[in-house]
PDB file of C-alpha atoms in Angstrom:
ATOM      1  CA  MET I 824    -105.082  72.110-108.044  1.00  0.00           C
ATOM      2  CA  LYS I 825    -106.934  71.529-104.788  1.00  0.00           C
ATOM      3  CA  PHE I 826    -105.676  74.898-103.528  1.00  0.00           C
ATOM      4  CA  ARG I 827    -106.977  76.708-106.613  1.00  0.00           C
ATOM      5  CA  GLN I 828    -110.302  74.902-106.394  1.00  0.00           C
ATOM      6  CA  SER I 829    -110.664  75.943-102.779  1.00  0.00           C
ATOM      7  CA  LEU I 830    -109.898  79.556-103.605  1.00  0.00           C
ATOM      8  CA  LEU I 831    -112.366  79.492-106.479  1.00  0.00           C
ATOM      9  CA  ALA I 832    -115.070  78.123-104.210  1.00  0.00           C
ATOM     10  CA  LEU I 833    -114.214  80.837-101.698  1.00  0.00           C
ATOM     11  CA  GLY I 834    -114.591  83.529-104.325  1.00  0.00           C
ATOM     12  CA  ILE I 835    -117.914  82.177-105.574  1.00  0.00           C
ATOM     13  CA  SER I 836    -119.303  81.890-102.066  1.00  0.00           C
ATOM     14  CA  ALA I 837    -118.515  85.554-101.471  1.00  0.00           C
ATOM     15  CA  PHE I 838    -121.348  86.491-103.798  1.00  0.00           C
ATOM     16  CA  ALA I 839    -123.895  84.825-101.518  1.00  0.00           C
ATOM     17  CA  VAL I 840    -125.347  86.782 -98.654  1.00  0.00           C
ATOM     18  CA  SER I 841    -124.129  85.488 -95.340  1.00  0.00           C
ATOM     19  CA  ALA I 842    -126.669  83.325 -93.569  1.00  0.00           C
ATOM     20  CA  THR I 843    -127.959  85.216 -90.561  1.00  0.00           C
ATOM     21  CA  ALA I 844    -130.250  84.197 -87.770  1.00  0.00           C
ATOM     22  CA  ASN I 845    -133.669  85.777 -87.569  1.00  0.00           C
ATOM     23  CA  THR I 846    -133.887  88.889 -85.426  1.00  0.00           C
ATOM     24  CA  ILE I 847    -135.147  88.086 -81.933  1.00  0.00           C
ATOM     25  CA  ILE I 848    -138.259  90.146 -81.200  1.00  0.00           C
ATOM     26  CA  SER I 849    -139.132  90.717 -77.551  1.00  0.00           C
ATOM     27  CA  THR I 850    -142.619  91.363 -76.180  1.00  0.00           C
ATOM     28  CA  ASN I 851    -145.852  90.469 -77.991  1.00  0.00           C
ATOM     29  CA  SER I 852    -146.469  93.986 -79.282  1.00  0.00           C
ATOM     30  CA  LEU I 853    -145.695  93.309 -82.960  1.00  0.00           C
ATOM     31  CA  GLN I 854    -147.316  89.868 -82.990  1.00  0.00           C
ATOM     32  CA  ASN I 855    -150.486  91.169 -81.367  1.00  0.00           C
ATOM     33  CA  GLY I 856    -150.585  94.218 -83.612  1.00  0.00           C
ATOM     34  CA  LEU I 857    -150.293  92.174 -86.802  1.00  0.00           C
ATOM     35  CA  ASP I 858    -152.717  89.524 -85.509  1.00  0.00           C
ATOM     36  CA  SER I 859    -155.255  92.308 -84.974  1.00  0.00           C
ATOM     37  CA  ILE I 860    -155.247  93.230 -88.680  1.00  0.00           C
ATOM     38  CA  THR I 861    -155.379  89.623 -89.862  1.00  0.00           C
ATOM     39  CA  ASP I 862    -158.423  87.467 -90.556  1.00  0.00           C
ATOM     40  CA  GLY I 863    -157.092  84.800 -88.208  1.00  0.00           C
ATOM     41  CA  SER I 864    -153.461  84.959 -87.115  1.00  0.00           C
ATOM     42  CA  PHE I 865    -150.458  86.573 -88.741  1.00  0.00           C
ATOM     43  CA  TYR I 866    -147.227  84.642 -89.327  1.00  0.00           C
ATOM     44  CA  ASP I 867    -144.976  83.987 -86.355  1.00  0.00           C
ATOM     45  CA  VAL I 868    -142.939  87.206 -86.293  1.00  0.00           C
ATOM     46  CA  ASN I 869    -139.820  85.487 -84.964  1.00  0.00           C
ATOM     47  CA  THR I 870    -139.646  82.589 -87.410  1.00  0.00           C
ATOM     48  CA  SER I 871    -141.232  83.988 -90.600  1.00  0.00           C
ATOM     49  CA  GLN I 872    -138.979  86.944 -91.322  1.00  0.00           C
ATOM     50  CA  HIS I 873    -138.075  87.473 -94.982  1.00  0.00           C
ATOM     51  CA  ASN I 874    -134.431  87.574 -96.006  1.00  0.00           C
ATOM     52  CA  PRO I 875    -132.737  89.323 -97.683  1.00  0.00           C
ATOM     53  CA  ASP I 876    -134.383  92.581 -96.632  1.00  0.00           C
ATOM     54  CA  GLU I 877    -131.660  95.204 -96.900  1.00  0.00           C
ATOM     55  CA  VAL I 878    -131.541  96.502-100.507  1.00  0.00           C
ATOM     56  CA  TRP I 879    -134.601  97.007-102.716  1.00  0.00           C
ATOM     57  CA  ASN I 880    -135.845  98.202-106.081  1.00  0.00           C
ATOM     58  CA  ILE I 881    -139.201  98.965-107.681  1.00  0.00           C
ATOM     59  CA  THR I 882    -140.790  96.305-109.866  1.00  0.00           C
ATOM     60  CA  ALA I 883    -143.729  98.276-111.324  1.00  0.00           C
ATOM     61  CA  THR I 884    -143.745 101.211-113.724  1.00  0.00           C
ATOM     62  CA  GLY I 885    -146.493 102.844-111.683  1.00  0.00           C
ATOM     63  CA  GLY I 886    -144.281 103.117-108.619  1.00  0.00           C
ATOM     64  CA  SER I 887    -144.537 101.693-105.131  1.00  0.00           C
ATOM     65  CA  VAL I 888    -147.351 102.479-102.696  1.00  0.00           C
ATOM     66  CA  SER I 889    -146.395 102.675 -99.030  1.00  0.00           C
ATOM     67  CA  LYS I 890    -149.138 102.511 -96.411  1.00  0.00           C
ATOM     68  CA  LEU I 891    -148.500 103.167 -92.745  1.00  0.00           C
ATOM     69  CA  ILE I 892    -150.410 100.530 -90.748  1.00  0.00           C
ATOM     70  CA  PHE I 893    -149.623 101.412 -87.138  1.00  0.00           C
ATOM     71  CA  GLU I 894    -147.095 102.956 -84.783  1.00  0.00           C
ATOM     72  CA  PHE I 895    -146.773 101.931 -81.155  1.00  0.00           C
ATOM     73  CA  ALA I 896    -144.082 104.423 -80.209  1.00  0.00           C
ATOM     74  CA  GLY I 897    -143.270 107.371 -78.021  1.00  0.00           C
ATOM     75  CA  PHE I 898    -141.487 108.955 -80.990  1.00  0.00           C
ATOM     76  CA  GLU I 899    -144.480 108.587 -83.320  1.00  0.00           C
ATOM     77  CA  ASN I 900    -144.771 112.326 -84.026  1.00  0.00           C
ATOM     78  CA  ASN I 901    -141.034 112.632 -84.659  1.00  0.00           C
ATOM     79  CA  ALA I 902    -140.609 109.648 -86.964  1.00  0.00           C
ATOM     80  CA  SER I 903    -139.716 110.039 -90.619  1.00  0.00           C
ATOM     81  CA  PHE I 904    -139.531 107.168 -93.082  1.00  0.00           C
ATOM     82  CA  GLY I 905    -138.146 106.993 -96.579  1.00  0.00           C
ATOM     83  CA  ILE I 906    -135.564 105.575 -98.943  1.00  0.00           C
ATOM     84  CA  TYR I 907    -131.849 106.261 -99.286  1.00  0.00           C
ATOM     85  CA  ASP I 908    -129.065 105.714-101.806  1.00  0.00           C
ATOM     86  CA  VAL I 909    -127.200 102.555-100.801  1.00  0.00           C
ATOM     87  CA  ASN I 910    -123.989 104.095-102.162  1.00  0.00           C
ATOM     88  CA  ASP I 911    -124.445 107.485-100.488  1.00  0.00           C
ATOM     89  CA  ILE I 912    -126.679 107.606 -97.413  1.00  0.00           C
ATOM     90  CA  SER I 913    -126.740 111.412 -97.509  1.00  0.00           C
ATOM     91  CA  LYS I 914    -129.111 111.121-100.494  1.00  0.00           C
ATOM     92  CA  THR I 915    -132.625 110.398 -99.249  1.00  0.00           C
ATOM     93  CA  LEU I 916    -136.260 110.712-100.244  1.00  0.00           C
ATOM     94  CA  GLN I 917    -138.738 111.066 -97.373  1.00  0.00           C
ATOM     95  CA  ILE I 918    -142.029 109.193 -97.721  1.00  0.00           C
ATOM     96  CA  TYR I 919    -143.634 109.856 -94.309  1.00  0.00           C
ATOM     97  CA  ASP I 920    -142.959 112.334 -91.548  1.00  0.00           C
ATOM     98  CA  GLY I 921    -144.242 112.494 -87.992  1.00  0.00           C
ATOM     99  CA  THR I 922    -147.396 114.338 -88.998  1.00  0.00           C
ATOM    100  CA  SER I 923    -148.570 111.274 -90.941  1.00  0.00           C
ATOM    101  CA  CYS I 924    -150.215 110.021 -87.784  1.00  0.00           C
ATOM    102  CA  GLY I 925    -151.880 113.304 -87.029  1.00  0.00           C
ATOM    103  CA  GLY I 926    -151.975 112.898 -83.263  1.00  0.00           C
ATOM    104  CA  ALA I 927    -150.148 111.833 -80.144  1.00  0.00           C
ATOM    105  CA  ASP I 928    -152.074 108.646 -79.471  1.00  0.00           C
ATOM    106  CA  THR I 929    -150.320 105.745 -77.781  1.00  0.00           C
ATOM    107  CA  THR I 930    -151.708 103.595 -80.578  1.00  0.00           C
ATOM    108  CA  CYS I 931    -151.226 105.716 -83.652  1.00  0.00           C
ATOM    109  CA  THR I 932    -153.072 105.263 -86.912  1.00  0.00           C
ATOM    110  CA  PRO I 933    -152.478 107.538 -89.915  1.00  0.00           C
ATOM    111  CA  GLN I 934    -155.196 110.077 -90.564  1.00  0.00           C
ATOM    112  CA  ASP I 935    -157.618 108.895 -93.227  1.00  0.00           C
ATOM    113  CA  ASN I 936    -155.410 105.823 -93.651  1.00  0.00           C
ATOM    114  CA  ARG I 937    -153.144 107.900 -95.866  1.00  0.00           C
ATOM    115  CA  ALA I 938    -150.841 106.150 -98.302  1.00  0.00           C
ATOM    116  CA  THR I 939    -148.154 107.594-100.509  1.00  0.00           C
ATOM    117  CA  THR I 940    -146.599 106.520-103.797  1.00  0.00           C
ATOM    118  CA  PHE I 941    -143.031 107.010-104.879  1.00  0.00           C
ATOM    119  CA  GLU I 942    -141.942 106.394-108.430  1.00  0.00           C
ATOM    120  CA  SER I 943    -138.634 105.848-110.164  1.00  0.00           C
ATOM    121  CA  ASN I 944    -137.236 106.447-113.609  1.00  0.00           C
ATOM    122  CA  GLY I 945    -133.967 104.582-113.421  1.00  0.00           C
ATOM    123  CA  ASN I 946    -132.121 106.240-110.556  1.00  0.00           C
ATOM    124  CA  TYR I 947    -134.486 109.224-110.303  1.00  0.00           C
ATOM    125  CA  PHE I 948    -137.122 108.975-107.555  1.00  0.00           C
ATOM    126  CA  GLU I 949    -140.031 111.242-106.690  1.00  0.00           C
ATOM    127  CA  THR I 950    -143.021 111.251-104.368  1.00  0.00           C
ATOM    128  CA  ALA I 951    -146.089 113.452-103.913  1.00  0.00           C
ATOM    129  CA  LEU I 952    -146.183 115.400-100.656  1.00  0.00           C
ATOM    130  CA  PHE I 953    -149.271 115.299 -98.425  1.00  0.00           C
ATOM    131  CA  GLY I 954    -149.481 119.091 -98.433  1.00  0.00           C
ATOM    132  CA  GLY I 955    -149.072 119.296-102.196  1.00  0.00           C
ATOM    133  CA  GLY I 956    -146.072 119.385-104.478  1.00  0.00           C
ATOM    134  CA  ILE I 957    -143.378 116.872-105.401  1.00  0.00           C
ATOM    135  CA  SER I 958    -140.213 115.835-103.620  1.00  0.00           C
ATOM    136  CA  SER I 959    -137.479 114.141-105.642  1.00  0.00           C
ATOM    137  CA  ALA I 960    -133.977 112.723-105.390  1.00  0.00           C
ATOM    138  CA  THR I 961    -131.431 111.273-107.792  1.00  0.00           C
ATOM    139  CA  PHE I 962    -129.551 108.224-106.545  1.00  0.00           C
ATOM    140  CA  SER I 963    -126.495 106.487-107.939  1.00  0.00           C
ATOM    141  CA  SER I 964    -128.567 103.503-109.126  1.00  0.00           C
ATOM    142  CA  ALA I 965    -132.084 102.061-109.100  1.00  0.00           C
ATOM    143  CA  ASP I 966    -131.329 100.244-105.839  1.00  0.00           C
ATOM    144  CA  PHE I 967    -132.277 101.779-102.499  1.00  0.00           C
ATOM    145  CA  GLY I 968    -132.604 101.028 -98.817  1.00  0.00           C
ATOM    146  CA  TYR I 969    -135.304 102.070 -96.373  1.00  0.00           C
ATOM    147  CA  TYR I 970    -134.586 104.279 -93.361  1.00  0.00           C
ATOM    148  CA  LEU I 971    -136.411 105.337 -90.222  1.00  0.00           C
ATOM    149  CA  THR I 972    -135.464 108.427 -88.221  1.00  0.00           C
ATOM    150  CA  SER I 973    -136.802 108.729 -84.680  1.00  0.00           C
ATOM    151  CA  GLY I 974    -135.918 110.856 -81.689  1.00  0.00           C
ATOM    152  CA  ASP I 975    -133.197 108.290 -80.936  1.00  0.00           C
ATOM    153  CA  GLY I 976    -131.322 108.247 -84.251  1.00  0.00           C
ATOM    154  CA  THR I 977    -131.542 107.188 -87.886  1.00  0.00           C
ATOM    155  CA  PHE I 978    -131.703 103.491 -88.664  1.00  0.00           C
ATOM    156  CA  TYR I 979    -131.200 101.708 -91.987  1.00  0.00           C
ATOM    157  CA  SER I 980    -132.471  98.520 -93.615  1.00  0.00           C
ATOM    158  CA  GLU I 981    -128.798  97.673 -94.245  1.00  0.00           C
ATOM    159  CA  ALA I 982    -127.961  96.462 -90.766  1.00  0.00           C
ATOM    160  CA  HIS I 983    -124.219  97.139 -91.024  1.00  0.00           C
ATOM    161  CA  ARG I 984    -124.954 100.887 -91.292  1.00  0.00           C
ATOM    162  CA  ASN I 985    -126.548 101.036 -87.833  1.00  0.00           C
ATOM    163  CA  ALA I 986    -124.275 102.346 -85.121  1.00  0.00           C
ATOM    164  CA  GLY I 987    -125.635 100.586 -82.052  1.00  0.00           C
ATOM    165  CA  VAL I 988    -125.224  96.891 -81.270  1.00  0.00           C
ATOM    166  CA  GLY I 989    -127.855  94.877 -79.438  1.00  0.00           C
ATOM    167  CA  ASP I 990    -127.207  92.904 -76.291  1.00  0.00           C
ATOM    168  CA  SER I 991    -126.099  89.280 -76.213  1.00  0.00           C
ATOM    169  CA  ALA I 992    -129.647  88.065 -75.526  1.00  0.00           C
ATOM    170  CA  HIS I 993    -130.572  89.413 -78.971  1.00  0.00           C
ATOM    171  CA  ASN I 994    -127.610  87.943 -80.886  1.00  0.00           C
ATOM    172  CA  ASN I 995    -125.777  91.289 -80.729  1.00  0.00           C
ATOM    173  CA  THR I 996    -127.979  92.412 -83.590  1.00  0.00           C
ATOM    174  CA  THR I 997    -127.569  95.639 -85.546  1.00  0.00           C
ATOM    175  CA  ASP I 998    -130.819  95.062 -87.458  1.00  0.00           C
ATOM    176  CA  HIS I 999    -133.525  97.665 -86.810  1.00  0.00           C
ATOM    177  CA  MET I1000    -135.966  96.386 -89.469  1.00  0.00           C
ATOM    178  CA  VAL I1001    -137.608  93.032 -90.133  1.00  0.00           C
ATOM    179  CA  ALA I1002    -139.683  92.200 -93.210  1.00  0.00           C
ATOM    180  CA  PHE I1003    -142.580  89.842 -93.922  1.00  0.00           C
ATOM    181  CA  PHE I1004    -143.496  88.744 -97.454  1.00  0.00           C
ATOM    182  CA  GLY I1005    -147.041  88.165 -98.660  1.00  0.00           C
ATOM    183  CA  ASP I1006    -147.870  84.558 -99.550  1.00  0.00           C
ATOM    184  CA  GLY I1007    -150.946  85.360-101.644  1.00  0.00           C
ATOM    185  CA  GLN I1008    -153.234  83.576 -99.175  1.00  0.00           C
ATOM    186  CA  LEU I1009    -153.206  85.394 -95.839  1.00  0.00           C
ATOM    187  CA  LYS I1010    -156.030  87.914 -95.425  1.00  0.00           C
ATOM    188  CA  ILE I1011    -155.203  91.216 -93.751  1.00  0.00           C
ATOM    189  CA  ASP I1012    -156.852  94.585 -93.293  1.00  0.00           C
ATOM    190  CA  SER I1013    -154.297  97.045 -94.646  1.00  0.00           C
ATOM    191  CA  ASN I1014    -156.837  99.831 -94.013  1.00  0.00           C
ATOM    192  CA  TYR I1015    -156.733  99.094 -90.302  1.00  0.00           C
ATOM    193  CA  ARG I1016    -157.992 101.980 -88.139  1.00  0.00           C
ATOM    194  CA  ALA I1017    -157.251 101.569 -84.456  1.00  0.00           C
ATOM    195  CA  ASP I1018    -158.779 104.968 -83.741  1.00  0.00           C
ATOM    196  CA  LYS I1019    -162.173 103.829 -85.073  1.00  0.00           C
ATOM    197  CA  LEU I1020    -162.043 100.688 -82.919  1.00  0.00           C
ATOM    198  CA  ASP I1021    -161.147 102.535 -79.710  1.00  0.00           C
ATOM    199  CA  PRO I1022    -164.233 103.633 -77.700  1.00  0.00           C
ATOM    200  CA  ASN I1023    -162.073 106.259 -75.977  1.00  0.00           C
ATOM    201  CA  HIS I1024    -161.000 107.885 -79.255  1.00  0.00           C
ATOM    202  CA  ALA I1025    -162.822 110.810 -80.874  1.00  0.00           C
ATOM    203  CA  ASN I1026    -162.922 108.859 -84.166  1.00  0.00           C
ATOM    204  CA  TYR I1027    -164.583 105.791 -82.619  1.00  0.00           C
ATOM    205  CA  ASP I1028    -167.102 104.231 -84.960  1.00  0.00           C
ATOM    206  CA  PRO I1029    -169.237 101.382 -83.546  1.00  0.00           C
ATOM    207  CA  ASN I1030    -170.131 100.361 -87.105  1.00  0.00           C
ATOM    208  CA  TYR I1031    -166.537 100.143 -88.307  1.00  0.00           C
ATOM    209  CA  ALA I1032    -165.688  96.753 -89.789  1.00  0.00           C
ATOM    210  CA  PRO I1033    -162.397  95.446 -91.187  1.00  0.00           C
ATOM    211  CA  SER I1034    -161.953  95.181 -94.955  1.00  0.00           C
ATOM    212  CA  TYR I1035    -159.780  92.148 -95.562  1.00  0.00           C
ATOM    213  CA  SER I1036    -157.778  91.551 -98.725  1.00  0.00           C
ATOM    214  CA  THR I1037    -155.043  89.126 -99.725  1.00  0.00           C
ATOM    215  CA  PHE I1038    -151.523  89.866 -98.530  1.00  0.00           C
ATOM    216  CA  GLY I1039    -150.151  89.617-102.059  1.00  0.00           C
ATOM    217  CA  SER I1040    -146.907  88.195-103.352  1.00  0.00           C
ATOM    218  CA  ASN I1041    -145.692  91.665-104.351  1.00  0.00           C
ATOM    219  CA  GLU I1042    -146.287  93.127-100.884  1.00  0.00           C
ATOM    220  CA  TYR I1043    -144.100  93.340 -97.804  1.00  0.00           C
ATOM    221  CA  ILE I1044    -144.649  94.516 -94.260  1.00  0.00           C
ATOM    222  CA  LEU I1045    -141.643  96.303 -92.756  1.00  0.00           C
ATOM    223  CA  ALA I1046    -141.510  96.513 -88.961  1.00  0.00           C
ATOM    224  CA  TRP I1047    -139.048  98.824 -87.216  1.00  0.00           C
ATOM    225  CA  GLU I1048    -137.357  99.243 -83.854  1.00  0.00           C
ATOM    226  CA  ASP I1049    -136.887 102.980 -83.184  1.00  0.00           C
ATOM    227  CA  LEU I1050    -134.646 102.881 -80.095  1.00  0.00           C
ATOM    228  CA  ALA I1051    -130.868 102.680 -80.381  1.00  0.00           C
ATOM    229  CA  PHE I1052    -129.165  99.484 -79.277  1.00  0.00           C
ATOM    230  CA  PRO I1053    -128.412  98.185 -76.730  1.00  0.00           C
ATOM    231  CA  ASN I1054    -130.860 100.343 -74.747  1.00  0.00           C
ATOM    232  CA  SER I1055    -133.892  99.127 -76.670  1.00  0.00           C
ATOM    233  CA  ASP I1056    -137.042  97.163 -75.953  1.00  0.00           C
ATOM    234  CA  TYR I1057    -136.590  95.118 -79.192  1.00  0.00           C
ATOM    235  CA  ASP I1058    -140.336  95.136 -79.891  1.00  0.00           C
ATOM    236  CA  TYR I1059    -140.174  96.168 -83.611  1.00  0.00           C
ATOM    237  CA  SER I1060    -143.673  97.617 -83.460  1.00  0.00           C
ATOM    238  CA  ASP I1061    -142.626 101.272 -83.459  1.00  0.00           C
ATOM    239  CA  PHE I1062    -143.303 101.863 -87.154  1.00  0.00           C
ATOM    240  CA  VAL I1063    -145.055  99.213 -89.241  1.00  0.00           C
ATOM    241  CA  VAL I1064    -145.623  99.940 -92.919  1.00  0.00           C
ATOM    242  CA  MET I1065    -146.799  97.957 -95.935  1.00  0.00           C
ATOM    243  CA  VAL I1066    -144.918  98.461 -99.202  1.00  0.00           C
ATOM    244  CA  GLU I1067    -145.849  96.987-102.553  1.00  0.00           C
ATOM    245  CA  SER I1068    -144.406  96.608-106.063  1.00  0.00           C
ATOM    246  CA  VAL I1069    -140.875  96.274-104.704  1.00  0.00           C
ATOM    247  CA  GLU I1070    -138.460  93.390-104.410  1.00  0.00           C
ATOM    248  CA  SER I1071    -135.488  92.731-102.197  1.00  0.00           C
ATOM    249  CA  VAL I1072    -132.119  92.437-103.894  1.00  0.00           C
ATOM    250  CA  THR I1073    -129.389  90.004-102.942  1.00  0.00           C
ATOM    251  CA  VAL I1074    -126.074  91.809-102.634  1.00  0.00           C
ATOM    252  CA  PRO I1075    -122.792  90.709-101.032  1.00  0.00           C
ATOM    253  CA  GLU I1076    -122.193  92.141 -97.593  1.00  0.00           C
ATOM    254  CA  PRO I1077    -119.020  94.205 -96.948  1.00  0.00           C
ATOM    255  CA  GLY I1078    -117.371  91.260 -95.214  1.00  0.00           C
ATOM    256  CA  THR I1079    -118.031  88.936 -98.141  1.00  0.00           C
ATOM    257  CA  LEU I1080    -116.613  91.509-100.553  1.00  0.00           C
ATOM    258  CA  ALA I1081    -113.401  91.483 -98.544  1.00  0.00           C
ATOM    259  CA  LEU I1082    -113.444  87.685 -98.643  1.00  0.00           C
ATOM    260  CA  LEU I1083    -113.862  87.788-102.405  1.00  0.00           C
ATOM    261  CA  GLY I1084    -110.885  90.103-102.727  1.00  0.00           C
ATOM    262  CA  LEU I1085    -108.800  87.742-100.608  1.00  0.00           C
ATOM    263  CA  GLY I1086    -109.836  84.806-102.755  1.00  0.00           C
ATOM    264  CA  LEU I1087    -108.977  86.579-106.011  1.00  0.00           C
ATOM    265  CA  ALA I1088    -105.631  87.687-104.608  1.00  0.00           C
ATOM    266  CA  GLY I1089    -104.892  84.083-103.677  1.00  0.00           C
ATOM    267  CA  LEU I1090    -105.788  82.878-107.158  1.00  0.00           C
ATOM    268  CA  GLY I1091    -103.460  85.475-108.657  1.00  0.00           C
ATOM    269  CA  ALA I1092    -100.628  84.432-106.395  1.00  0.00           C
ATOM    270  CA  ALA I1093    -101.147  80.755-107.236  1.00  0.00           C
ATOM    271  CA  ARG I1094    -101.103  81.513-110.948  1.00  0.00           C
ATOM    272  CA  ARG I1095     -97.853  83.492-110.651  1.00  0.00           C
ATOM    273  CA  ARG I1096     -96.216  80.632-108.764  1.00  0.00           C
ATOM    274  CA  GLN I1097     -97.390  78.179-111.417  1.00  0.00           C
ATOM    275  CA  LYS I1098     -95.871  80.272-114.211  1.00  0.00           C
ATOM    276  CA  ALA I1099     -92.604  80.603-112.301  1.00  0.00           C
TER     277      ALA I1099
END
């Protein structure tokens, strides 16, 4: 009986996502960048990461708006961002490409603070293109992951899909994206324009003032590392985007699925022995 109870507990636990340590973020680039758009200080980027953050779906019939906040990256003009089918990563829908920033600034801000909306009808997704027209994709389900492609590879919100492994000082991470969830109280300027604040930029506006609004409970900020591990700076400020009207989905990781199979096989073996 104790053996069967243990196997049952093992099988049930396989449905829970494995507890993982927060991703270790080096340098102050992300913290300073998010502090600069906050009326006060943003959350601690090392201790306030939202989990799970790998698989997502849309919660609103009107679709999900994605707004690029900033890029501090050498690959800023090469980056593309979008969603992918978690059951077939060859199926993707691009939301932003490198031209979203519209320039080769070290501190990149999207032209006209452009945002884009993608919508879903079950497993069918579509988004309006900046130049006009519609791009669409049909996935295997309503669930999706986010991806970022840079000049150094393609990286996925599902960490196990990323090829490179971080160094030991960063917990041998494979996670290229961290997420932060709105608490409904923090005030941020999601229309942040670094170009208008920079006296050396052609778009500098001495009268520009932030427009703060609540970081809502249906909003997330996704922050990406765009260099392959282990040869990375681990700053996670290379592509920072706000997404809204989505929710993260708890799914068992591949290792826990294998554990579940082992547990069920053990239960079957115990039952056969009992009948014998």
